[in-house]
Coordinates of C-alpha atoms and ligand atoms in Angstrom, one line a residue:
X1 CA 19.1 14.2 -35.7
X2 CA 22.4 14.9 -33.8
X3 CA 22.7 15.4 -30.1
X4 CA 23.4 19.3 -30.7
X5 CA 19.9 19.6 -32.2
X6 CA 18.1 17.9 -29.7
X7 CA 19.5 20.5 -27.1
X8 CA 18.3 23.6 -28.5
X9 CA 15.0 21.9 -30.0
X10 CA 12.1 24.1 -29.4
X11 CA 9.5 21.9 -27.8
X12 CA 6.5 21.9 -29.9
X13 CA 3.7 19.6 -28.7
X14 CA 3.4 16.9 -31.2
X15 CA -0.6 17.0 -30.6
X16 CA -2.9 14.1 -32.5
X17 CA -6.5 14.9 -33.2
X18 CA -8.3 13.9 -30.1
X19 CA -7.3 12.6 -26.7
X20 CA -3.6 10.7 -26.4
X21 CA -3.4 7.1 -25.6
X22 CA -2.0 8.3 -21.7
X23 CA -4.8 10.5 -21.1
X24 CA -7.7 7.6 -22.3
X25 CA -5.9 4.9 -21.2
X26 CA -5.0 2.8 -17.8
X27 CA -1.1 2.7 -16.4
X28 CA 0.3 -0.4 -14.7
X29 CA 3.2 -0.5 -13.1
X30 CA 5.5 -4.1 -12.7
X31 CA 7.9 -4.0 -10.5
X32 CA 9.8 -6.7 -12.8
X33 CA 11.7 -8.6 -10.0
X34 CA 8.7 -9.4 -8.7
X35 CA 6.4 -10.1 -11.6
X36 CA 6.7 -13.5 -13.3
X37 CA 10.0 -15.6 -13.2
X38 CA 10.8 -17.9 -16.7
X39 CA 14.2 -18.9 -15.3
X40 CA 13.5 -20.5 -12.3
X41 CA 16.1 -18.3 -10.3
X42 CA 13.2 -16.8 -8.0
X43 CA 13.5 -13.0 -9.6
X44 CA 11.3 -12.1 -12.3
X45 CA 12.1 -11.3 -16.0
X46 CA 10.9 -10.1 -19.3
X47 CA 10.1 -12.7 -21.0
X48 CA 7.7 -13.2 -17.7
X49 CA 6.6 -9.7 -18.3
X50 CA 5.7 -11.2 -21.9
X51 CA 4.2 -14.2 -21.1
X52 CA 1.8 -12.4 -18.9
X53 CA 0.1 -9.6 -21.2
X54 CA -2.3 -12.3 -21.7
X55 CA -3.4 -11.1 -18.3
X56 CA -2.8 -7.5 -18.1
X57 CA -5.5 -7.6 -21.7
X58 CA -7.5 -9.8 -20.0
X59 CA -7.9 -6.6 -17.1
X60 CA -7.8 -4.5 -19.2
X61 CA -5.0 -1.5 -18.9
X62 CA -3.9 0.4 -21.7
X63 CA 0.2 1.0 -20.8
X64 CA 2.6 -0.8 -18.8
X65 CA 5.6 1.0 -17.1
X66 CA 8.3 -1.4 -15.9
X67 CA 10.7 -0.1 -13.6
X68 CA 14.4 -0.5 -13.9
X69 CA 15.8 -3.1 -15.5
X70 CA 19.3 -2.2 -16.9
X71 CA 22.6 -3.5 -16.0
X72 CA 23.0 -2.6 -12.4
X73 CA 24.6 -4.1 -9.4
X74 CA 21.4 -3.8 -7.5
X75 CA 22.5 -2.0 -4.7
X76 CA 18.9 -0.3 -5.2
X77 CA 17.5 -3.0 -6.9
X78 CA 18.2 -1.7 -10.2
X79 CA 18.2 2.1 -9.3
X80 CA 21.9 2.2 -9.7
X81 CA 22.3 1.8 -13.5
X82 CA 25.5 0.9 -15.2
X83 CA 24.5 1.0 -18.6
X84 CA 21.8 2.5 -19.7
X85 CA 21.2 1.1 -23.4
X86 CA 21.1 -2.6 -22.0
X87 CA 19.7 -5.0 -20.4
X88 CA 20.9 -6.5 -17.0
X89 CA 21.0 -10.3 -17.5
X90 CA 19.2 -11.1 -14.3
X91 CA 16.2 -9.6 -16.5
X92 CA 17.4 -11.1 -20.2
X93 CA 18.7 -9.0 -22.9
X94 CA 17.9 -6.8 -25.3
X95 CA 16.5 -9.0 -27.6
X96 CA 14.0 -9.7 -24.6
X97 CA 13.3 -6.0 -24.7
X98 CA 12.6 -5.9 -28.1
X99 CA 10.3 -9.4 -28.1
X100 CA 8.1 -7.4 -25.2
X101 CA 7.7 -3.9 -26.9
X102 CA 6.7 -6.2 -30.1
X103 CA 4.5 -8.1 -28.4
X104 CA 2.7 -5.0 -26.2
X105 CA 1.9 -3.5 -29.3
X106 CA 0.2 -6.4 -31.1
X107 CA -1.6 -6.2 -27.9
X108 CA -2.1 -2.7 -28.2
X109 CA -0.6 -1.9 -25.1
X110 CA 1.9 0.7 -24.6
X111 CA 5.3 0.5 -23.2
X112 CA 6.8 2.9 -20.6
X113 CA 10.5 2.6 -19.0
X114 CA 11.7 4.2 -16.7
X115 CA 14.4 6.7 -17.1
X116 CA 17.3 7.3 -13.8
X117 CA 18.6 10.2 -14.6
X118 CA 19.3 12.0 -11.3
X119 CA 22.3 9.4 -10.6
X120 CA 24.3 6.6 -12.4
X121 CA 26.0 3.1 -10.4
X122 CA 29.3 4.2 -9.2
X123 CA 30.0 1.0 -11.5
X124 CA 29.2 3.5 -14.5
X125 CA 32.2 3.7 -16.5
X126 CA 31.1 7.4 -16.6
X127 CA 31.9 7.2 -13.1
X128 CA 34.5 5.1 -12.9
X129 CA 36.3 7.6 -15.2
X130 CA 35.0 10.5 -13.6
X131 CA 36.7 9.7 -10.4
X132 CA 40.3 8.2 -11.9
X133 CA 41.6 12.0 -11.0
X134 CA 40.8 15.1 -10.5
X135 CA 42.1 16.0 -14.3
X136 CA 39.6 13.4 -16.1
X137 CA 38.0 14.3 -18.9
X138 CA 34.8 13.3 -17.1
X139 CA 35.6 15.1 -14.2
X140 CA 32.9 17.7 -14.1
X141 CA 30.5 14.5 -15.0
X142 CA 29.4 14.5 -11.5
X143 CA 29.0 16.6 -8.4
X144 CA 32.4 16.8 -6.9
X145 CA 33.6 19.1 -3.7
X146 CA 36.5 20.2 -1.6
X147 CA 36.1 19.3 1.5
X148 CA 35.3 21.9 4.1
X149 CA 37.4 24.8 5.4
X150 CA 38.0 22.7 8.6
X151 CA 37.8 19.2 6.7
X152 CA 35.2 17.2 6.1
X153 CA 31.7 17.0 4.1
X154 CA 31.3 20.5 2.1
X155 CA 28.1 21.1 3.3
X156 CA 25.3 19.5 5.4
X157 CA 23.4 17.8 3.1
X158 CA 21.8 14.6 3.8
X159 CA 21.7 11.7 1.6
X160 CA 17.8 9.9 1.0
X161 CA 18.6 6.5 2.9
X162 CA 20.6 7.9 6.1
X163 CA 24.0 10.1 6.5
X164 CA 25.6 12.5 5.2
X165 CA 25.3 12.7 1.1
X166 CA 29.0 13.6 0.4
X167 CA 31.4 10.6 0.3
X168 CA 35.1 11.2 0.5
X169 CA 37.0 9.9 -2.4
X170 CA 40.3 8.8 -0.9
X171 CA 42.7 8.9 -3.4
X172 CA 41.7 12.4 -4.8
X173 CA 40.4 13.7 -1.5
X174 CA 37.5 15.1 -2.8
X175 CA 33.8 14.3 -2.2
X176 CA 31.3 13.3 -4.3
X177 CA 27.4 13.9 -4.0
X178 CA 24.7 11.3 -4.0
X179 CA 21.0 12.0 -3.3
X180 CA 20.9 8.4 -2.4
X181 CA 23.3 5.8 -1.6
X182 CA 27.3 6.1 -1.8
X183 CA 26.7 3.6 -4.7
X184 CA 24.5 6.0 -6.5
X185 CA 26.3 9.0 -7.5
X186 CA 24.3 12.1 -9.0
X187 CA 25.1 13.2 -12.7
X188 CA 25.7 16.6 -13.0
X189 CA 23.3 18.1 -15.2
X190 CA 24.4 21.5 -15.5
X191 CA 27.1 19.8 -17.9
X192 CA 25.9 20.4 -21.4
X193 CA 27.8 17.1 -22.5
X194 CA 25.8 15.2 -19.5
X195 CA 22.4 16.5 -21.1
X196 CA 23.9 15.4 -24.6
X197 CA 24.6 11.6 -23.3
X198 CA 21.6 11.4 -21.2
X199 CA 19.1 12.4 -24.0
X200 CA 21.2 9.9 -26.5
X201 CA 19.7 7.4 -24.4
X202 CA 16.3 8.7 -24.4
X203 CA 16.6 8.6 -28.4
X204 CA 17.9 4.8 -28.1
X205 CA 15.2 3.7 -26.2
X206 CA 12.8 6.2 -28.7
X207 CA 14.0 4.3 -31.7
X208 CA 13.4 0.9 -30.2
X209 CA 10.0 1.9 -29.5
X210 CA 9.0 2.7 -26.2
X211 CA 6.0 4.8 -25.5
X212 CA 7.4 6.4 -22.9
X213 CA 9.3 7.4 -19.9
X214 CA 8.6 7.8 -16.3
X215 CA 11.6 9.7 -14.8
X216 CA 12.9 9.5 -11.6
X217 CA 13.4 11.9 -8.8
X218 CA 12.7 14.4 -11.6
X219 CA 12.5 17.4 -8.9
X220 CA 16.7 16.4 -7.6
X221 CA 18.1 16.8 -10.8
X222 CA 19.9 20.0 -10.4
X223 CA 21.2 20.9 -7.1
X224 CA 22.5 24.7 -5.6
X225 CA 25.4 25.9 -7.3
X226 CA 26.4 27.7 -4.5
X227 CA 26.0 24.4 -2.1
X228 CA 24.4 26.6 1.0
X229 CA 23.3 24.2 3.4
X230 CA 19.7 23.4 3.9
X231 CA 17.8 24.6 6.7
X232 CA 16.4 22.6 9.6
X233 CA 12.8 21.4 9.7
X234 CA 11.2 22.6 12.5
X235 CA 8.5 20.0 12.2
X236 CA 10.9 16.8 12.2
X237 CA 10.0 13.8 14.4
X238 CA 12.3 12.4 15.7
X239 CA 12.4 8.4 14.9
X240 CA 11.6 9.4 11.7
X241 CA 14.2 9.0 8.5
X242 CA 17.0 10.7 9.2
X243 CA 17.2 12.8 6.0
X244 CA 14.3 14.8 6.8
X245 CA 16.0 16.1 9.7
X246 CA 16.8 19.4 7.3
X247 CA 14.2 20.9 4.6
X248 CA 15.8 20.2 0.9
X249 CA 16.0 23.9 0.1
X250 CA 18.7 23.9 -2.1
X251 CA 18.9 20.3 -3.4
X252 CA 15.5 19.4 -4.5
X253 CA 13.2 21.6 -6.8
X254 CA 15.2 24.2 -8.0
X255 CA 14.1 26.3 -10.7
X256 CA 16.7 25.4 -13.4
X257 CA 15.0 22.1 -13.6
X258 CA 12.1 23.3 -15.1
X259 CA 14.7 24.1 -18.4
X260 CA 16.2 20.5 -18.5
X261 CA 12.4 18.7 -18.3
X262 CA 11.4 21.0 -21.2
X263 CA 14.5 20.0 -23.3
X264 CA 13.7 16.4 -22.4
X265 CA 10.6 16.5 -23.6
X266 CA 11.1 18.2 -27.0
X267 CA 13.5 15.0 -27.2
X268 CA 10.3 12.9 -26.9
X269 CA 8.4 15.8 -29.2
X270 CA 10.9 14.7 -32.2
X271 CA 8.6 10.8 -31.9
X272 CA 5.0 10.7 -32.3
X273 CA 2.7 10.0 -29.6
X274 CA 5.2 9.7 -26.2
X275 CA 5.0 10.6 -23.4
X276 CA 7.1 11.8 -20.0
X277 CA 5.8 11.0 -17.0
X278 CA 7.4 12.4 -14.2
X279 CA 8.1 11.1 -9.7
X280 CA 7.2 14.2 -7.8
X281 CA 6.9 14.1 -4.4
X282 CA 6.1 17.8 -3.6
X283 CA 3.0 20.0 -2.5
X284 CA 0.2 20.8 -5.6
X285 CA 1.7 24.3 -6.1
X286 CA 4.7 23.3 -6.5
X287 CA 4.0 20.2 -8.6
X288 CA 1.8 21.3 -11.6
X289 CA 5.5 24.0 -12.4
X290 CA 6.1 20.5 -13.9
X291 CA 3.8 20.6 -16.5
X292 CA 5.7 23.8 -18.0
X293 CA 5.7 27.1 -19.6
X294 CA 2.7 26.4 -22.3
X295 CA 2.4 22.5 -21.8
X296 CA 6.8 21.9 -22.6
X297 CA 7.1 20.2 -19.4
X298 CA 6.0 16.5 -18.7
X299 CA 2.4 15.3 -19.9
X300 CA 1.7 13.6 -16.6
X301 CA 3.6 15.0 -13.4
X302 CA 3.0 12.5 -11.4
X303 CA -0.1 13.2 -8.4
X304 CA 1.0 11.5 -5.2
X305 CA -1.8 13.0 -3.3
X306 CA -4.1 10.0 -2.5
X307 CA -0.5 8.3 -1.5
X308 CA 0.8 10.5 0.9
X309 CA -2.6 11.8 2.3
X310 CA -2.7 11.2 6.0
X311 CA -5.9 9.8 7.2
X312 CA -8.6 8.6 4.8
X313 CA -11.9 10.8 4.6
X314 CA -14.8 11.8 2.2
X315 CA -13.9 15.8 3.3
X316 CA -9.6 15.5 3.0
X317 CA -10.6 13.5 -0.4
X318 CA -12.9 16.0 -1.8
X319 CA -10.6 19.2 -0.9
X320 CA -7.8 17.3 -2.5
X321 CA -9.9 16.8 -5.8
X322 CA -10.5 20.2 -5.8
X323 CA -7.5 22.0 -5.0
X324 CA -5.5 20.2 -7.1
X325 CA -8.5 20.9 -10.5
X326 CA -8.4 24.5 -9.3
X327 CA -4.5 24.3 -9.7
X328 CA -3.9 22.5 -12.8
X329 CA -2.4 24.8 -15.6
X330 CA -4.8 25.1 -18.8
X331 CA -4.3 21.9 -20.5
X332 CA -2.6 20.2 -17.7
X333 CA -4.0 16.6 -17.8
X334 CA -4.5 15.6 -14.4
X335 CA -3.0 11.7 -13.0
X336 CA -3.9 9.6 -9.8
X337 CA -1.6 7.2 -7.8
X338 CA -2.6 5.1 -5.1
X339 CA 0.6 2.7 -4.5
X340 CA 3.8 2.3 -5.9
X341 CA 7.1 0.3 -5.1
X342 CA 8.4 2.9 -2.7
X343 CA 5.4 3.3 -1.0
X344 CA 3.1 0.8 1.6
X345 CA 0.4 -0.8 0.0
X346 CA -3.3 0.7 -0.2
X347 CA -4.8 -2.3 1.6
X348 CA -2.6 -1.8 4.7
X349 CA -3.0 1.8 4.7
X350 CA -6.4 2.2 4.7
X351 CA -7.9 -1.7 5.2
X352 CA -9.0 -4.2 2.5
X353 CA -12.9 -2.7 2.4
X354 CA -11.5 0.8 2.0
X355 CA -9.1 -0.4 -0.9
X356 CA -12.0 -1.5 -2.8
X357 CA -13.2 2.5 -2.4
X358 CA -9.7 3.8 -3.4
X359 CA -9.8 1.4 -6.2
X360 CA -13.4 3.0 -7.5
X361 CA -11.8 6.4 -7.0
X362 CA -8.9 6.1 -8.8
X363 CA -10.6 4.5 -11.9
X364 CA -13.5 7.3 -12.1
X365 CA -11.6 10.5 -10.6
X366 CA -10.8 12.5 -14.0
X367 CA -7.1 11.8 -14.9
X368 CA -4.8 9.1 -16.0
X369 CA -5.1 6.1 -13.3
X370 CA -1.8 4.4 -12.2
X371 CA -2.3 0.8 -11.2
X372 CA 0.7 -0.9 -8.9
X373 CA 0.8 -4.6 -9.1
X374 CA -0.7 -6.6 -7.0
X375 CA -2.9 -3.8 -5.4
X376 CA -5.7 -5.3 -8.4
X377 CA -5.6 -8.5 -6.0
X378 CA -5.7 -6.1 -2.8
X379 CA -2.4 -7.5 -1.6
X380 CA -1.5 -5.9 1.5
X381 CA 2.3 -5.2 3.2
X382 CA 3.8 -8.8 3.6
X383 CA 5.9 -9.1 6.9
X384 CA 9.5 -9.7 5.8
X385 CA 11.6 -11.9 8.2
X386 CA 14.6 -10.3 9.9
X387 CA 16.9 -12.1 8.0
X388 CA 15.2 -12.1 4.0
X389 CA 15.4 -8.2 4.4
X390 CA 16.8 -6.8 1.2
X391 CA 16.2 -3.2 1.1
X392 CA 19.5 -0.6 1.5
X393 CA 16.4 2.2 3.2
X394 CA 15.5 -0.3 6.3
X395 CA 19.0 -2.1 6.0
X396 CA 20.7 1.3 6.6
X397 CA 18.2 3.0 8.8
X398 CA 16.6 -0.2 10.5
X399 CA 13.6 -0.7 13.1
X400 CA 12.2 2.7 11.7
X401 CA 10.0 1.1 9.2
X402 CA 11.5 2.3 6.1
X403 CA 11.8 -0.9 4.3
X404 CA 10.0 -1.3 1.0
X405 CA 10.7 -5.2 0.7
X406 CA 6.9 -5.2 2.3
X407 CA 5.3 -4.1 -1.2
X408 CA 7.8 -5.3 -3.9
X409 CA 7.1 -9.2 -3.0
X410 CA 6.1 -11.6 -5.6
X411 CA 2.9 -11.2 -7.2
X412 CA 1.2 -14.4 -6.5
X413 CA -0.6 -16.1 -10.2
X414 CA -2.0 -19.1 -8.0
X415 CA -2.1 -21.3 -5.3
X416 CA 0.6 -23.9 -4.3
X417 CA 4.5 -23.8 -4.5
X418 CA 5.9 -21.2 -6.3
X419 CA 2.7 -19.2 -6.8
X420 CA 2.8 -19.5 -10.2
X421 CA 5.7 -17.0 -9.9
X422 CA 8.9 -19.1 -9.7
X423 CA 9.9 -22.5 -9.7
X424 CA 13.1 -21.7 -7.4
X425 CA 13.0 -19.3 -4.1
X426 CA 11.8 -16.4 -4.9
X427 CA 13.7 -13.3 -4.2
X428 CA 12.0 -11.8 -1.6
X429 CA 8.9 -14.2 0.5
X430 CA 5.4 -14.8 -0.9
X431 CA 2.4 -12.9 1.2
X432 CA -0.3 -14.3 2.0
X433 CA -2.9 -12.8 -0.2
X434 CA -5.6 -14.2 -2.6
X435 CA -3.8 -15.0 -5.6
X436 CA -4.6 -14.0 -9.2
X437 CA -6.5 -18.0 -10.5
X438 CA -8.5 -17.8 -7.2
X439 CA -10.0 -14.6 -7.5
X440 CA -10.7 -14.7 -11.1
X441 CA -13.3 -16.8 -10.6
X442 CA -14.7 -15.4 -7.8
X443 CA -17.0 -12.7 -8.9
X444 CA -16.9 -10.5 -5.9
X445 CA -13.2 -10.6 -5.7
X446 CA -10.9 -7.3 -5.6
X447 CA -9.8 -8.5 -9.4
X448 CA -13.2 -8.6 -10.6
X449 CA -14.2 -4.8 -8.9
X450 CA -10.7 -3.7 -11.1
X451 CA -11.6 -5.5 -14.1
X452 CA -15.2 -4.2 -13.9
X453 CA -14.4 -0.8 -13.3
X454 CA -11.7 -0.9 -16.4
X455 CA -14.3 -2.3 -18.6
X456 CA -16.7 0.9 -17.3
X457 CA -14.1 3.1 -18.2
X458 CA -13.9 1.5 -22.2
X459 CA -18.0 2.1 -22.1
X460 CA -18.6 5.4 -20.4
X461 CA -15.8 7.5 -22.3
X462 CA -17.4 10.2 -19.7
X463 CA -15.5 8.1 -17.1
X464 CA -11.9 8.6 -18.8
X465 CA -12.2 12.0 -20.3
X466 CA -15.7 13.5 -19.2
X467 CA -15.5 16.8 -17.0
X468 CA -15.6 16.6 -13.3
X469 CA -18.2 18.4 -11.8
X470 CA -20.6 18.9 -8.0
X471 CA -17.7 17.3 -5.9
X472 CA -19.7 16.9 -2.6
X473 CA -19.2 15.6 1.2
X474 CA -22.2 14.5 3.2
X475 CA -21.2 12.8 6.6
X476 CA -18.8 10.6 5.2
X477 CA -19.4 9.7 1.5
X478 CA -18.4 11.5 -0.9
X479 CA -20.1 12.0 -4.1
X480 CA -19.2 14.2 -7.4
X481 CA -20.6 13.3 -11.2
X482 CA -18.6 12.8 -14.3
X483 CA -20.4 13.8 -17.9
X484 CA -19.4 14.2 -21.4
X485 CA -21.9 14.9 -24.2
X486 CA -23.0 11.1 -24.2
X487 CA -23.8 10.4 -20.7
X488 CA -23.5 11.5 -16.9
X489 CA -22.0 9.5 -13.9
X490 CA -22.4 10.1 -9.9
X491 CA -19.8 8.5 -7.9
X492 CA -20.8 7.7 -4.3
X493 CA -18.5 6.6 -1.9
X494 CA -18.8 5.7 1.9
X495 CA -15.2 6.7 3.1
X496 CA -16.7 4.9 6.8
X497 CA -17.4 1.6 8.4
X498 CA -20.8 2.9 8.9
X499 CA -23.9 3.8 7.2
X500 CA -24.1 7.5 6.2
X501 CA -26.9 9.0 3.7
X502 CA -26.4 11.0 0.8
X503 CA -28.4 12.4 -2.1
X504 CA -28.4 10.8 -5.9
X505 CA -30.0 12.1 -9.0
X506 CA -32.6 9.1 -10.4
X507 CA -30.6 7.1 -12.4
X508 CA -29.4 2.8 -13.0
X509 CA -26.5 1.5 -10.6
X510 CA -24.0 0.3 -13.4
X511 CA -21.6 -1.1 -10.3
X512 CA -21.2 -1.3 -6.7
X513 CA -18.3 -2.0 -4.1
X514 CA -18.8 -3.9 -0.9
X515 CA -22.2 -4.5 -1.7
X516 CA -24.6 -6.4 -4.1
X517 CA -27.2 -2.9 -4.5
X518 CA -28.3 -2.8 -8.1
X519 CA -31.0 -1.1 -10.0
X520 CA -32.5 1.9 -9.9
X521 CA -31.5 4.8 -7.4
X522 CA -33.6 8.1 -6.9
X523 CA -33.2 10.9 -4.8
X524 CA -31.8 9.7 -0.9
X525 CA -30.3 6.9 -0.1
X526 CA -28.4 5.3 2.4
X527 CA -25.3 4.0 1.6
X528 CA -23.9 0.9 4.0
X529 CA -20.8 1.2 5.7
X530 CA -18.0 0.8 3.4
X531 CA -19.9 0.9 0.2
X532 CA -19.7 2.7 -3.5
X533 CA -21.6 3.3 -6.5
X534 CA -21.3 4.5 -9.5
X535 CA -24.7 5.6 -10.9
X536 CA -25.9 6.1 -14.6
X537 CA -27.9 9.2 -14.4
X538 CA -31.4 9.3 -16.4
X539 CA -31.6 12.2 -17.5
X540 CA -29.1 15.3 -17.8
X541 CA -29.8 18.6 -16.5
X542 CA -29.1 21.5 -18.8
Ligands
GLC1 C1 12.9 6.7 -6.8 C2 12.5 5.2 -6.9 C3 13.1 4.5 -5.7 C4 14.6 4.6 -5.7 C5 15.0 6.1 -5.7 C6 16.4 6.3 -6.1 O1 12.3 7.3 -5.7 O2 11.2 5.1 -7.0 O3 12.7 3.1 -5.7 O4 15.1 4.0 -4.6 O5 14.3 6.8 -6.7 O6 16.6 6.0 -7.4

């Protein structure tokens, strides 16, 4: 298989017989700084990843994705690669790598990386060539510009953490592009021989034996060729970040994109089984385009809906579920997020009680759950001291609550010193939350609610692959019913801190949240503030 063939491959869907492993199964995401530290220098590792699949069995997920954790100078905590076929040393070596994917599979877990391929460290040596003159034979590598007529920046386009996304190179007097930070220069992927060196790595990574990518800013990957400057947003608050003073018109989501997904997946389409998950912050129509012509695009674009939602209410909830089913493209395999590393956690957006809900959605809403660390524990936002800051988006824009230090601290194993995390200072300060031993063995604990509602999932195949069906609102709980041909489920959740009634079909309460109701349920009931049920109905209505 050379390069050149994976570049015009036609992408044919390397379909097994019956549902994949990534629509069935459970994705966790470790943020591995964060994790479980073996070396004692208060950052996490793999070999901490390793030694703690125990656990992640013992819950009960199916795939881990671990973000970044390639060479990189960290100026975005590993978003800045500078090689992408190794590992960075804070995190082991490749040999570590290899150990993990080994030992995920005798656990029968899969293995998901994730893939930057938006932008490179400007400690690349693609980079580092690219900008040694304007004659390099990596040149055209990256996004370079003249600056304006009347000097300066070529256009107005912002960067993602605050000022101006074009950085003057001095010694060439050009300017380079970067989505992000002057550290993080874009690729430019309208170079064939980029696509070619990109998708080499895909096919290392392949060959070793990963399951899988999750790809990052997948919808900034090709920018305008004409570089027109974007147009204001009317509806910009001020106070807010600065990069969303203008509307990313023309360097975010445009249509050539679709074409480089497609070729990235028939890469993954030449290896049995994989899959390409991709970050997509945009509005439902525009995200299920990622899926692609006839299924070529990305098995699971990711769906930030419950993320970005604002407010937290049976009727947003339901029309969300419903617009975005009505939207899907036939065969399009729908996903759920509730939290990520970018992203506050669930607990302090919507309260601890309420996380326990979100957590019973996202387990029994049809689609491929993503789990973030620590939100199985209901960790909430940990207050980061002015001076253990460490994040380049509240660093560079500060005081406008930007940071993401609050939901990457260390996931906490047990009580005491250390947390079971490190035995040096940890890299970012401990919350205050439950930890992991504690909660184990406390039935009623957010760990126990996740564990029970995975093992659900591994009884009632309805709840992982079933069809979705009667999505209702009434006051504020909302209710909808998953079947196959084995058995039916209603969901009922209390979106309020108050009672609220709602209709069930007779049926056996196989679990509930925020309350100990059990037994059998038949026609009205009234659910208690904060509480959710999932029901096993009796009998099935033709
Ligand atoms: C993605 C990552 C985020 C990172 C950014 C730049 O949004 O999730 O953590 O800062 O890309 O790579």
């Amino acid at each position: 298989m050379t390069g050149d063939n994976v570049i015009s491959a036609v992408a044919a869907p390397n379909r097994a017989p019956g549902p994949a492993w990534w629509q069935k199964g459970v994705i966790y995401q470790i943020y591995p700084r964060s994790f479980q530290d073996t070396g004692g220098d208060g950052t996490g590792d793999l070999k901490g990843i390793t030694k703690r699949l125990e656990y992640l069995q013992w819950l009960g997920v199916d795939a881990i994705w671990v973000s970044p954790v390639y060479p990189s100078p960290m100026t975005d905590f590993g978003y800045d690669i500078s090689d992408y076929t190794d590992i960075d040393p804070l995190f082991g070596g490749l040999a570590d790598m290899d150990a993990l994917i080994a030992a995920a599979h005798a656990r029968g877990l899969k293995l998901i990386l994730d893939y930057v391929p938006n932008h490179t460290s400007d400690q690349h040596p693609w980079f580092v060539e690219s900008r040694k003159s304007r004659m390099s034979p990596k040149r055209d590598w990256y996004i370079w510009h003249d600056p304006a007529a009347g000097g300066g920046a070529p256009n107005n386009w912002l960067g993602n953490f605050g000022g101006s996304a074009w950085t003057l190179d001095e010694a060439s007097g050009s300017y380079y592009y970067h989505s992000f930070l002057p550290t993080q220069p874009d690729l430019n992927w309208r170079n064939p021989q980029v696509r070619a060196a990109m998708f080499n790595v895909l096919k290392f990574w392949l060959e070793r034996g990963v399951d899988g990518f999750r790809v990052d800013v997948m919808w900034m990957m090709i920018k305008d060729d004409q570089f027109r400057d974007n147009p204001r947003d009317p509806n910009y608050v001020p106070g807010g970040s600065s990069h969303d003073r203008l509307i990313p018109l023309y360097t975010a989501d445009r249509p050539e994109v679709q074409g480089i997904v497609a070729e990235m997946r028939a890469v993954l389409n030449e290896f049995a089984e994989r899959v390409l998950i991709g970050e997509l912050y945009l509005p439902v129509d525009r995200l299920v385009a990622y899926y692609g012509a006839d299924g070529s695009g990305a098995q699971l674009p990711f769906n930030f809906q419950l993320l970005t939602m604002q407010g937290w209410d049976a009727q947003t909830i339901a029309q969300i579920i419903i617009n975005y089913e009505r939207a899907l493209p036939p065969g399009g395999w729908p996903n759920w997020v509730l939290g990520n590393h970018d992203r506050p956690r669930i607990a302090s957006r919507i309260g601890p009680a309420q996380a326990r809900i979100a957590a019973m959605l996202l387990l029994t809403l049809r689609g491929t759950p993503t789990i973030y660390m620590g939100d199985e524990l209901g960790m909430v936002n940990t207050v980061i001291p002015q001076a253990d800051i460490r994040d380049p988006a509240e660093l560079r824009e500060p005081g406008k609550n930007l940071g993401r230090d609050p939901e990457r601290t260390p996931f906490l194993w047990q009580p005491g010193p250390g947390a079971g995390f490190t035995t040096g200072r940890p890299w970012l300060p401990f919350g205050n939350d439950t930890p992991m031993s504690m909660q184990r063995d406390d039935p009623h604990s957010m760990l126990n609610l996740y564990r029970q509602m995975l093992a659900l999932r591994r009884r009632y195949p309805a709840l992982a692959l079933g069809a979705v069906e009667a999505v209702g609102v009434s006051g504020s709980v909302l209710s909808f019913l998953r079947w196959d041909g084995g058995a039916a489920l209603q969901i009922l959740v209390n979106t309020a801190d108050q009672d609220c009634a709602a209709s069930t079909q007779a049926g056996q309460i196989l679990l509930a949240a925020n309350s100990a109701r059990n037994g059998a349920v038949s026609g009205g009931l009234t659910l208690t503030a904060n509480e959710g049920l999932v029901v096993l109905i009796d009998e099935v209505a033709d």
